[in-house]
């Protein structure tokens, strides 16, 4: 449940909406801290620190890049949550996120034509790919790795 709160908070941050419920901010930060311990993901650690700052009365003024990063992390956390809920932790593969909601799992990244452009595939380490090209009716043309692959 706390990971779902973290997803909601990150989506609000990405959309530029302030999220001021202190108990939910704390729950979201703790959930991200727990996920960080499991995955060792620096981005999740940074997001947890930002949410703790908000919970203690601080502010975050995210530029467009920060909003994009919050949206990216919301997809990653949504995939983590889906894996936990459905027993796919430790099974590799990718979880596909469409319009902010995890849709399912596949054992390897393939068949972009089965997904609409804009869908995001998230692996267990938090690496992501975006379905690009094509259209909603015929599906995407390819998977494009996102920026974290270059880190």
CSV table of N, CA and C in Angstrom, one decimal:
chain,number,residue,atom,x,y,z
A,1,UNK,N,0.8,-1.2,0.0
A,1,UNK,CA,0.0,0.0,0.0
A,1,UNK,C,0.9,1.3,0.0
A,2,UNK,N,1.9,1.3,0.8
A,2,UNK,CA,2.8,2.4,0.8
A,2,UNK,C,3.5,2.7,-0.5
A,3,UNK,N,3.8,1.7,-1.2
A,3,UNK,CA,4.4,1.9,-2.6
A,3,UNK,C,3.4,2.6,-3.5
A,4,UNK,N,2.1,2.2,-3.3
A,4,UNK,CA,1.1,2.9,-4.2
A,4,UNK,C,0.9,4.3,-3.8
A,5,UNK,N,1.1,4.6,-2.5
A,5,UNK,CA,1.1,6.0,-2.1
A,5,UNK,C,2.3,6.8,-2.7
A,6,UNK,N,3.4,6.1,-2.7
A,6,UNK,CA,4.6,6.7,-3.3
A,6,UNK,C,4.4,7.0,-4.8
A,7,UNK,N,3.7,6.1,-5.5
A,7,UNK,CA,3.4,6.3,-6.9
A,7,UNK,C,2.5,7.6,-7.0
A,8,UNK,N,1.5,7.7,-6.2
A,8,UNK,CA,0.5,8.8,-6.3
A,8,UNK,C,1.3,10.1,-6.0
A,9,UNK,N,2.1,10.1,-5.0
A,9,UNK,CA,2.9,11.3,-4.6
A,9,UNK,C,3.8,11.7,-5.8
A,10,UNK,N,4.5,10.8,-6.4
A,10,UNK,CA,5.4,11.1,-7.5
A,10,UNK,C,4.7,11.6,-8.7
A,11,UNK,N,3.5,11.0,-9.0
A,11,UNK,CA,2.7,11.5,-10.1
A,11,UNK,C,2.2,12.9,-9.9
A,12,UNK,N,1.8,13.2,-8.7
A,12,UNK,CA,1.4,14.6,-8.3
A,12,UNK,C,2.6,15.5,-8.5
A,13,UNK,N,3.8,15.1,-8.1
A,13,UNK,CA,5.0,16.0,-8.2
A,13,UNK,C,5.3,16.2,-9.7
A,14,UNK,N,5.1,15.1,-10.5
A,14,UNK,CA,5.4,15.2,-11.9
A,14,UNK,C,4.4,16.1,-12.6
A,15,UNK,N,3.2,16.2,-12.1
A,15,UNK,CA,2.2,17.0,-12.7
A,15,UNK,C,2.2,18.5,-12.2
A,16,UNK,N,3.1,18.7,-11.2
A,16,UNK,CA,3.2,20.0,-10.6
A,16,UNK,C,2.2,20.3,-9.6
A,17,UNK,N,1.5,19.3,-9.1
A,17,UNK,CA,0.5,19.4,-8.0
A,17,UNK,C,1.2,19.2,-6.7
A,18,UNK,N,0.9,20.2,-5.8
A,18,UNK,CA,1.5,20.0,-4.4
A,18,UNK,C,0.8,18.9,-3.7
A,19,UNK,N,1.5,18.1,-3.0
A,19,UNK,CA,1.0,17.0,-2.2
A,19,UNK,C,1.4,17.3,-0.7
A,20,UNK,N,0.4,17.7,0.1
A,20,UNK,CA,0.7,18.2,1.4
A,20,UNK,C,0.3,17.3,2.6
A,21,UNK,N,-0.3,16.1,2.3
A,21,UNK,CA,-0.7,15.3,3.4
A,21,UNK,C,0.6,14.7,4.0
A,22,UNK,N,0.9,15.2,5.2
A,22,UNK,CA,2.2,14.8,5.9
A,22,UNK,C,2.3,13.3,6.1
A,23,UNK,N,1.3,12.7,6.6
A,23,UNK,CA,1.4,11.2,6.9
A,23,UNK,C,1.6,10.4,5.6
A,24,UNK,N,1.0,10.8,4.5
A,24,UNK,CA,1.2,10.1,3.3
A,24,UNK,C,2.6,10.4,2.7
A,25,UNK,N,3.1,11.6,2.9
A,25,UNK,CA,4.4,11.9,2.4
A,25,UNK,C,5.4,11.0,3.2
A,26,UNK,N,5.2,10.9,4.5
A,26,UNK,CA,6.1,10.1,5.3
A,26,UNK,C,6.0,8.6,4.9
A,27,UNK,N,4.8,8.1,4.7
A,27,UNK,CA,4.6,6.7,4.3
A,27,UNK,C,5.3,6.5,2.9
A,28,UNK,N,5.1,7.4,2.0
A,28,UNK,CA,5.8,7.3,0.7
A,28,UNK,C,7.3,7.3,0.8
A,29,UNK,N,7.8,8.2,1.6
A,29,UNK,CA,9.3,8.2,1.8
A,29,UNK,C,9.8,6.9,2.4
A,30,UNK,N,9.1,6.4,3.4
A,30,UNK,CA,9.5,5.1,4.0
A,30,UNK,C,9.5,4.0,3.0
A,31,UNK,N,8.4,3.9,2.2
A,31,UNK,CA,8.3,2.9,1.2
A,31,UNK,C,9.4,3.0,0.2
A,32,UNK,N,9.8,4.2,-0.2
A,32,UNK,CA,10.9,4.3,-1.1
A,32,UNK,C,12.2,4.0,-0.5
A,33,UNK,N,12.4,4.3,0.8
A,33,UNK,CA,13.6,3.9,1.6
A,33,UNK,C,13.7,2.3,1.6
A,34,UNK,N,12.6,1.7,1.8
A,34,UNK,CA,12.6,0.2,1.8
A,34,UNK,C,12.9,-0.4,0.4
A,35,UNK,N,12.3,0.2,-0.6
A,35,UNK,CA,12.7,-0.2,-2.0
A,35,UNK,C,14.1,0.0,-2.3
A,36,UNK,N,14.7,1.1,-1.8
A,36,UNK,CA,16.1,1.4,-2.0
A,36,UNK,C,17.0,0.4,-1.4
A,37,UNK,N,16.6,-0.1,-0.2
A,37,UNK,CA,17.4,-1.1,0.5
A,37,UNK,C,17.4,-2.4,-0.3
A,38,UNK,N,16.3,-2.7,-1.0
A,38,UNK,CA,16.1,-3.9,-1.7
A,38,UNK,C,16.9,-3.8,-3.1
A,39,UNK,N,16.8,-2.6,-3.7
A,39,UNK,CA,17.3,-2.5,-5.1
A,39,UNK,C,18.6,-1.7,-5.2
A,40,UNK,N,19.0,-1.0,-4.1
A,40,UNK,CA,20.2,-0.1,-4.2
A,40,UNK,C,20.1,0.9,-5.2
A,41,UNK,N,18.9,1.5,-5.5
A,41,UNK,CA,18.7,2.5,-6.5
A,41,UNK,C,18.8,3.9,-6.0
A,42,UNK,N,19.9,4.6,-6.5
A,42,UNK,CA,20.1,6.0,-6.0
A,42,UNK,C,19.0,6.9,-6.3
A,43,UNK,N,18.3,6.8,-7.4
A,43,UNK,CA,17.2,7.6,-7.8
A,43,UNK,C,16.1,7.5,-6.7
A,44,UNK,N,15.8,6.3,-6.3
A,44,UNK,CA,14.7,6.1,-5.3
A,44,UNK,C,15.2,6.7,-4.0
A,45,UNK,N,16.5,6.6,-3.7
A,45,UNK,CA,17.0,7.2,-2.4
A,45,UNK,C,16.8,8.7,-2.5
A,46,UNK,N,17.1,9.3,-3.6
A,46,UNK,CA,17.0,10.8,-3.8
A,46,UNK,C,15.5,11.2,-3.7
A,47,UNK,N,14.6,10.4,-4.3
A,47,UNK,CA,13.2,10.7,-4.2
A,47,UNK,C,12.7,10.6,-2.8
A,48,UNK,N,13.1,9.6,-2.0
A,48,UNK,CA,12.7,9.5,-0.6
A,48,UNK,C,13.2,10.7,0.2
A,49,UNK,N,14.4,11.1,-0.1
A,49,UNK,CA,14.9,12.3,0.6
A,49,UNK,C,14.1,13.5,0.3
A,50,UNK,N,13.7,13.7,-0.9
A,50,UNK,CA,12.8,14.8,-1.3
A,50,UNK,C,11.5,14.8,-0.6
A,51,UNK,N,10.9,13.6,-0.5
A,51,UNK,CA,9.6,13.4,0.1
A,51,UNK,C,9.7,13.7,1.6
A,52,UNK,N,10.8,13.2,2.2
A,52,UNK,CA,11.0,13.5,3.7
A,52,UNK,C,11.1,15.0,3.9
A,53,UNK,N,11.8,15.7,2.9
A,53,UNK,CA,11.9,17.2,3.1
A,53,UNK,C,10.5,17.8,3.0
A,54,UNK,N,9.7,17.4,2.0
A,54,UNK,CA,8.3,17.9,1.9
A,54,UNK,C,7.5,17.6,3.2
A,55,UNK,N,7.7,16.4,3.7
A,55,UNK,CA,6.9,16.0,5.0
A,55,UNK,C,7.3,16.9,6.1
A,56,UNK,N,8.5,17.4,6.2
A,56,UNK,CA,9.0,18.2,7.3
A,56,UNK,C,8.7,19.7,7.0
A,57,UNK,N,7.9,20.0,6.0
A,57,UNK,CA,7.6,21.4,5.7
A,57,UNK,C,8.4,22.1,4.7
A,58,UNK,N,9.3,21.4,4.1
A,58,UNK,CA,10.1,22.0,3.0
A,58,UNK,C,9.4,22.0,1.7
A,59,UNK,N,10.0,22.6,0.7
A,59,UNK,CA,9.4,22.7,-0.6
A,59,UNK,C,10.3,22.2,-1.7
A,60,UNK,N,9.7,21.7,-2.7
A,60,UNK,CA,10.4,21.3,-3.9
A,60,UNK,C,9.9,22.1,-5.1
A,61,UNK,N,10.7,22.8,-5.7
A,61,UNK,CA,10.3,23.6,-6.9
A,61,UNK,C,11.0,22.9,-8.1
A,62,UNK,N,10.2,21.9,-8.7
A,62,UNK,CA,10.8,21.1,-9.7
A,62,UNK,C,10.7,21.8,-11.1
A,63,UNK,N,11.8,21.9,-11.8
A,63,UNK,CA,11.8,22.4,-13.2
A,63,UNK,C,11.3,21.2,-14.0
A,64,UNK,N,11.1,21.4,-15.3
A,64,UNK,CA,10.6,20.4,-16.2
A,64,UNK,C,11.4,19.1,-16.1
A,65,UNK,N,12.7,19.2,-16.0
A,65,UNK,CA,13.5,18.0,-15.9
A,65,UNK,C,13.1,17.2,-14.6
A,66,UNK,N,12.9,17.9,-13.5
A,66,UNK,CA,12.5,17.3,-12.2
A,66,UNK,C,11.2,16.6,-12.3
A,67,UNK,N,10.2,17.3,-13.0
A,67,UNK,CA,8.9,16.7,-13.2
A,67,UNK,C,9.0,15.5,-14.1
A,68,UNK,N,9.8,15.5,-15.1
A,68,UNK,CA,10.0,14.3,-15.9
A,68,UNK,C,10.6,13.2,-15.1
A,69,UNK,N,11.6,13.5,-14.2
A,69,UNK,CA,12.2,12.5,-13.4
A,69,UNK,C,11.2,11.9,-12.4
A,70,UNK,N,10.3,12.7,-11.9
A,70,UNK,CA,9.3,12.2,-11.0
A,70,UNK,C,8.4,11.3,-11.7
A,71,UNK,N,8.0,11.6,-12.9
A,71,UNK,CA,7.1,10.7,-13.7
A,71,UNK,C,7.8,9.4,-14.0
A,72,UNK,N,9.1,9.5,-14.3
A,72,UNK,CA,9.9,8.2,-14.6
A,72,UNK,C,9.9,7.4,-13.3
A,73,UNK,N,10.2,8.0,-12.2
A,73,UNK,CA,10.3,7.2,-10.9
A,73,UNK,C,8.9,6.6,-10.6
A,74,UNK,N,7.8,7.4,-10.9
A,74,UNK,CA,6.5,6.8,-10.6
A,74,UNK,C,6.3,5.5,-11.4
A,75,UNK,N,6.8,5.5,-12.7
A,75,UNK,CA,6.7,4.3,-13.5
A,75,UNK,C,7.5,3.1,-12.8
A,76,UNK,N,8.7,3.4,-12.4
A,76,UNK,CA,9.6,2.4,-11.8
A,76,UNK,C,8.9,1.9,-10.5
A,77,UNK,N,8.4,2.8,-9.7
A,77,UNK,CA,7.8,2.3,-8.4
A,77,UNK,C,6.5,1.5,-8.7
A,78,UNK,N,5.8,2.0,-9.7
A,78,UNK,CA,4.6,1.2,-10.1
A,78,UNK,C,4.9,-0.2,-10.5
A,79,UNK,N,6.0,-0.4,-11.2
A,79,UNK,CA,6.5,-1.7,-11.6
A,79,UNK,C,6.9,-2.5,-10.4
A,80,UNK,N,7.7,-1.9,-9.5
A,80,UNK,CA,8.1,-2.6,-8.3
A,80,UNK,C,6.9,-3.1,-7.5
A,81,UNK,N,5.9,-2.2,-7.4
A,81,UNK,CA,4.7,-2.6,-6.7
A,81,UNK,C,4.0,-3.7,-7.3
A,82,UNK,N,3.9,-3.7,-8.7
A,82,UNK,CA,3.2,-4.8,-9.4
A,82,UNK,C,3.9,-6.1,-9.2
A,83,UNK,N,5.3,-6.1,-9.3
A,83,UNK,CA,6.1,-7.3,-9.1
A,83,UNK,C,5.8,-7.9,-7.7
A,84,UNK,N,5.7,-7.1,-6.7
A,84,UNK,CA,5.5,-7.5,-5.3
A,84,UNK,C,4.1,-8.1,-5.2
A,85,UNK,N,3.1,-7.4,-5.7
A,85,UNK,CA,1.7,-7.8,-5.6
A,85,UNK,C,1.4,-9.1,-6.3
A,86,UNK,N,2.1,-9.4,-7.4
A,86,UNK,CA,1.8,-10.6,-8.2
A,86,UNK,C,2.9,-11.7,-8.2
A,87,UNK,N,3.9,-11.5,-7.3
A,87,UNK,CA,4.9,-12.6,-7.1
A,87,UNK,C,5.9,-12.7,-8.2
A,88,UNK,N,6.3,-11.5,-8.8
A,88,UNK,CA,7.2,-11.6,-9.9
A,88,UNK,C,8.6,-11.0,-9.5
A,89,UNK,N,8.8,-10.9,-8.2
A,89,UNK,CA,10.1,-10.4,-7.7
A,89,UNK,C,11.1,-11.5,-8.0
A,90,UNK,N,12.3,-11.2,-8.6
A,90,UNK,CA,13.3,-12.2,-8.8
A,90,UNK,C,13.1,-13.0,-10.1
A,91,UNK,N,12.1,-12.6,-10.9
A,91,UNK,CA,11.9,-13.4,-12.1
A,91,UNK,C,12.4,-12.7,-13.4
A,92,UNK,N,13.2,-11.6,-13.2
A,92,UNK,CA,13.8,-10.9,-14.4
A,92,UNK,C,12.6,-10.4,-15.2
A,93,UNK,N,12.9,-10.3,-16.5
A,93,UNK,CA,11.8,-9.8,-17.5
A,93,UNK,C,11.6,-8.3,-17.2
A,94,UNK,N,10.5,-7.8,-17.8
A,94,UNK,CA,10.1,-6.4,-17.6
A,94,UNK,C,8.6,-6.3,-17.3
A,95,UNK,N,8.2,-5.3,-16.6
A,95,UNK,CA,6.8,-4.9,-16.3
A,95,UNK,C,6.5,-3.8,-17.3
A,96,UNK,N,5.4,-3.9,-18.0
A,96,UNK,CA,5.0,-2.8,-18.9
A,96,UNK,C,4.0,-1.9,-18.2
A,97,UNK,N,4.3,-0.6,-18.2
A,97,UNK,CA,3.5,0.5,-17.6
A,97,UNK,C,2.9,1.3,-18.7
A,98,UNK,N,1.6,1.4,-18.7
A,98,UNK,CA,0.9,2.2,-19.7
A,98,UNK,C,0.0,3.2,-19.0
A,99,UNK,N,0.1,4.5,-19.4
A,99,UNK,CA,-0.7,5.5,-18.8
A,99,UNK,C,-0.7,5.5,-17.3
A,100,UNK,N,0.5,5.2,-16.8
A,100,UNK,CA,0.7,5.3,-15.4
A,100,UNK,C,0.4,4.1,-14.6
A,101,UNK,N,-0.1,3.0,-15.3
A,101,UNK,CA,-0.5,1.8,-14.5
A,101,UNK,C,0.2,0.6,-15.1
A,102,UNK,N,0.7,-0.2,-14.2
A,102,UNK,CA,1.4,-1.5,-14.6
A,102,UNK,C,0.4,-2.4,-15.3
A,103,UNK,N,0.7,-2.9,-16.4
A,103,UNK,CA,-0.2,-3.7,-17.2
A,103,UNK,C,0.1,-5.2,-17.2
A,104,UNK,N,1.3,-5.6,-17.0
A,104,UNK,CA,1.7,-7.0,-17.0
A,104,UNK,C,3.2,-7.1,-17.1
A,105,UNK,N,3.6,-8.4,-17.2
A,105,UNK,CA,5.0,-8.8,-17.2
A,105,UNK,C,5.3,-9.6,-18.5
A,106,UNK,N,6.5,-9.4,-19.1
A,106,UNK,CA,7.0,-10.3,-20.1
A,106,UNK,C,8.4,-10.7,-19.8
A,107,UNK,N,8.8,-11.9,-20.2
A,107,UNK,CA,10.1,-12.5,-19.7
A,107,UNK,C,11.3,-11.8,-20.4
A,108,UNK,N,11.0,-11.1,-21.5
A,108,UNK,CA,12.1,-10.3,-22.2
A,108,UNK,C,11.5,-9.2,-23.0
A,109,UNK,N,12.2,-8.2,-23.2
A,109,UNK,CA,11.8,-7.0,-24.0
A,109,UNK,C,11.6,-7.4,-25.4
A,110,UNK,N,10.4,-7.4,-26.0
A,110,UNK,CA,10.2,-7.8,-27.4
A,110,UNK,C,8.8,-7.2,-27.8
A,111,UNK,N,8.5,-7.5,-29.0
A,111,UNK,CA,7.2,-7.2,-29.6
A,111,UNK,C,6.6,-5.8,-29.2
A,112,UNK,N,7.3,-4.7,-29.7
A,112,UNK,CA,6.8,-3.4,-29.4
A,112,UNK,C,5.4,-3.2,-30.0
A,113,UNK,N,5.1,-3.9,-31.1
A,113,UNK,CA,3.9,-3.7,-31.8
A,113,UNK,C,2.7,-4.2,-30.9
A,114,UNK,N,2.9,-4.9,-29.8
A,114,UNK,CA,1.9,-5.3,-28.9
A,114,UNK,C,1.5,-4.2,-28.0
A,115,UNK,N,2.2,-3.1,-28.0
A,115,UNK,CA,2.0,-2.0,-27.0
A,115,UNK,C,1.9,-0.7,-27.7
A,116,UNK,N,1.2,0.2,-27.2
A,116,UNK,CA,1.0,1.6,-27.7
A,116,UNK,C,2.3,2.4,-27.5
A,117,UNK,N,2.5,3.3,-28.4
A,117,UNK,CA,3.6,4.2,-28.2
A,117,UNK,C,3.5,5.0,-26.9
A,118,UNK,N,4.6,5.1,-26.2
A,118,UNK,CA,4.5,5.8,-24.9
A,118,UNK,C,4.5,4.8,-23.7
A,119,UNK,N,4.2,3.5,-23.9
A,119,UNK,CA,4.3,2.5,-22.8
A,119,UNK,C,5.8,2.5,-22.4
A,120,UNK,N,6.0,2.1,-21.1
A,120,UNK,CA,7.3,2.0,-20.6
A,120,UNK,C,7.5,0.6,-20.0
A,121,UNK,N,8.7,0.0,-20.4
A,121,UNK,CA,9.1,-1.3,-19.9
A,121,UNK,C,10.1,-1.0,-18.8
A,122,UNK,N,9.9,-1.7,-17.6
A,122,UNK,CA,10.8,-1.5,-16.5
A,122,UNK,C,11.4,-2.8,-16.0
A,123,UNK,N,12.7,-2.9,-16.0
A,123,UNK,CA,13.3,-4.2,-15.6
A,123,UNK,C,13.4,-4.2,-14.0
A,124,UNK,N,13.9,-5.2,-13.5
A,124,UNK,CA,14.0,-5.3,-12.0
A,124,UNK,C,15.0,-4.4,-11.4
A,125,UNK,N,16.0,-4.0,-12.2
A,125,UNK,CA,17.0,-3.0,-11.6
A,125,UNK,C,16.6,-1.6,-11.8
A,126,UNK,N,15.4,-1.3,-12.4
A,126,UNK,CA,14.9,0.0,-12.6
A,126,UNK,C,15.2,0.6,-13.9
A,127,UNK,N,15.9,-0.1,-14.8
A,127,UNK,CA,16.2,0.4,-16.2
A,127,UNK,C,14.9,0.4,-17.0
A,128,UNK,N,14.7,1.4,-17.8
A,128,UNK,CA,13.5,1.6,-18.6
A,128,UNK,C,13.7,1.8,-20.1
A,129,UNK,N,12.7,1.4,-20.8
A,129,UNK,CA,12.6,1.6,-22.3
A,129,UNK,C,11.2,2.1,-22.6
A,130,UNK,N,11.2,3.0,-23.6
A,130,UNK,CA,9.9,3.5,-24.0
A,130,UNK,C,9.5,3.0,-25.4
A,131,UNK,N,8.3,2.6,-25.6
A,131,UNK,CA,7.8,2.2,-26.9
A,131,UNK,C,7.6,3.4,-27.7
A,132,UNK,N,8.2,3.4,-28.9
A,132,UNK,CA,8.2,4.6,-29.8
A,132,UNK,C,7.8,4.3,-31.2
A,133,UNK,N,7.4,5.3,-31.9
A,133,UNK,CA,7.0,5.1,-33.3
A,133,UNK,C,5.6,4.5,-33.4
A,134,UNK,N,5.2,4.3,-34.6
A,134,UNK,CA,3.9,3.6,-34.7
A,134,UNK,C,2.7,4.4,-34.3
A,135,UNK,N,1.6,3.8,-33.9
A,135,UNK,CA,0.4,4.5,-33.5
A,135,UNK,C,-0.4,3.6,-32.6
A,136,UNK,N,-1.4,4.1,-32.0
A,136,UNK,CA,-2.2,3.4,-31.0
A,136,UNK,C,-2.9,2.2,-31.6
A,137,UNK,N,-3.3,2.2,-32.8
A,137,UNK,CA,-4.0,1.1,-33.4
A,137,UNK,C,-3.0,-0.1,-33.8
A,138,UNK,N,-1.9,0.3,-34.4
A,138,UNK,CA,-1.0,-0.7,-34.9
A,138,UNK,C,0.2,-1.1,-33.9
A,139,UNK,N,0.3,-0.3,-32.8
A,139,UNK,CA,1.3,-0.5,-31.8
A,139,UNK,C,2.6,0.3,-32.2
A,140,UNK,N,3.5,0.2,-31.3
A,140,UNK,CA,4.8,0.9,-31.5
A,140,UNK,C,5.7,0.2,-32.5
A,141,UNK,N,6.7,0.8,-32.9
A,141,UNK,CA,7.7,0.2,-33.8
A,141,UNK,C,8.9,-0.3,-33.2
A,142,UNK,N,9.3,0.3,-32.0
A,142,UNK,CA,10.6,-0.2,-31.4
A,142,UNK,C,10.6,0.2,-29.9
A,143,UNK,N,11.5,-0.3,-29.2
A,143,UNK,CA,11.8,0.1,-27.8
A,143,UNK,C,13.0,0.9,-27.7
A,144,UNK,N,12.9,2.1,-27.2
A,144,UNK,CA,14.1,3.0,-27.0
A,144,UNK,C,14.5,3.0,-25.6
A,145,UNK,N,15.8,2.7,-25.3
A,145,UNK,CA,16.3,2.8,-24.0
A,145,UNK,C,16.3,4.2,-23.5
A,146,UNK,N,15.9,4.4,-22.2
A,146,UNK,CA,15.9,5.8,-21.6
A,146,UNK,C,17.2,6.1,-21.1
A,147,UNK,N,17.4,7.4,-20.7
A,147,UNK,CA,18.7,7.9,-20.3
A,147,UNK,C,19.5,7.2,-19.2
A,148,UNK,N,18.8,6.5,-18.3
A,148,UNK,CA,19.6,5.9,-17.2
A,148,UNK,C,20.5,4.8,-17.8
A,149,UNK,N,20.3,4.3,-19.0
A,149,UNK,CA,21.2,3.3,-19.6
A,149,UNK,C,22.6,3.8,-19.8
A,150,UNK,N,22.7,5.1,-19.9
A,150,UNK,CA,24.0,5.8,-20.2
A,150,UNK,C,24.8,6.1,-19.0
A,151,UNK,N,24.2,6.0,-17.8
A,151,UNK,CA,24.8,6.4,-16.5
A,151,UNK,C,26.0,5.5,-16.2
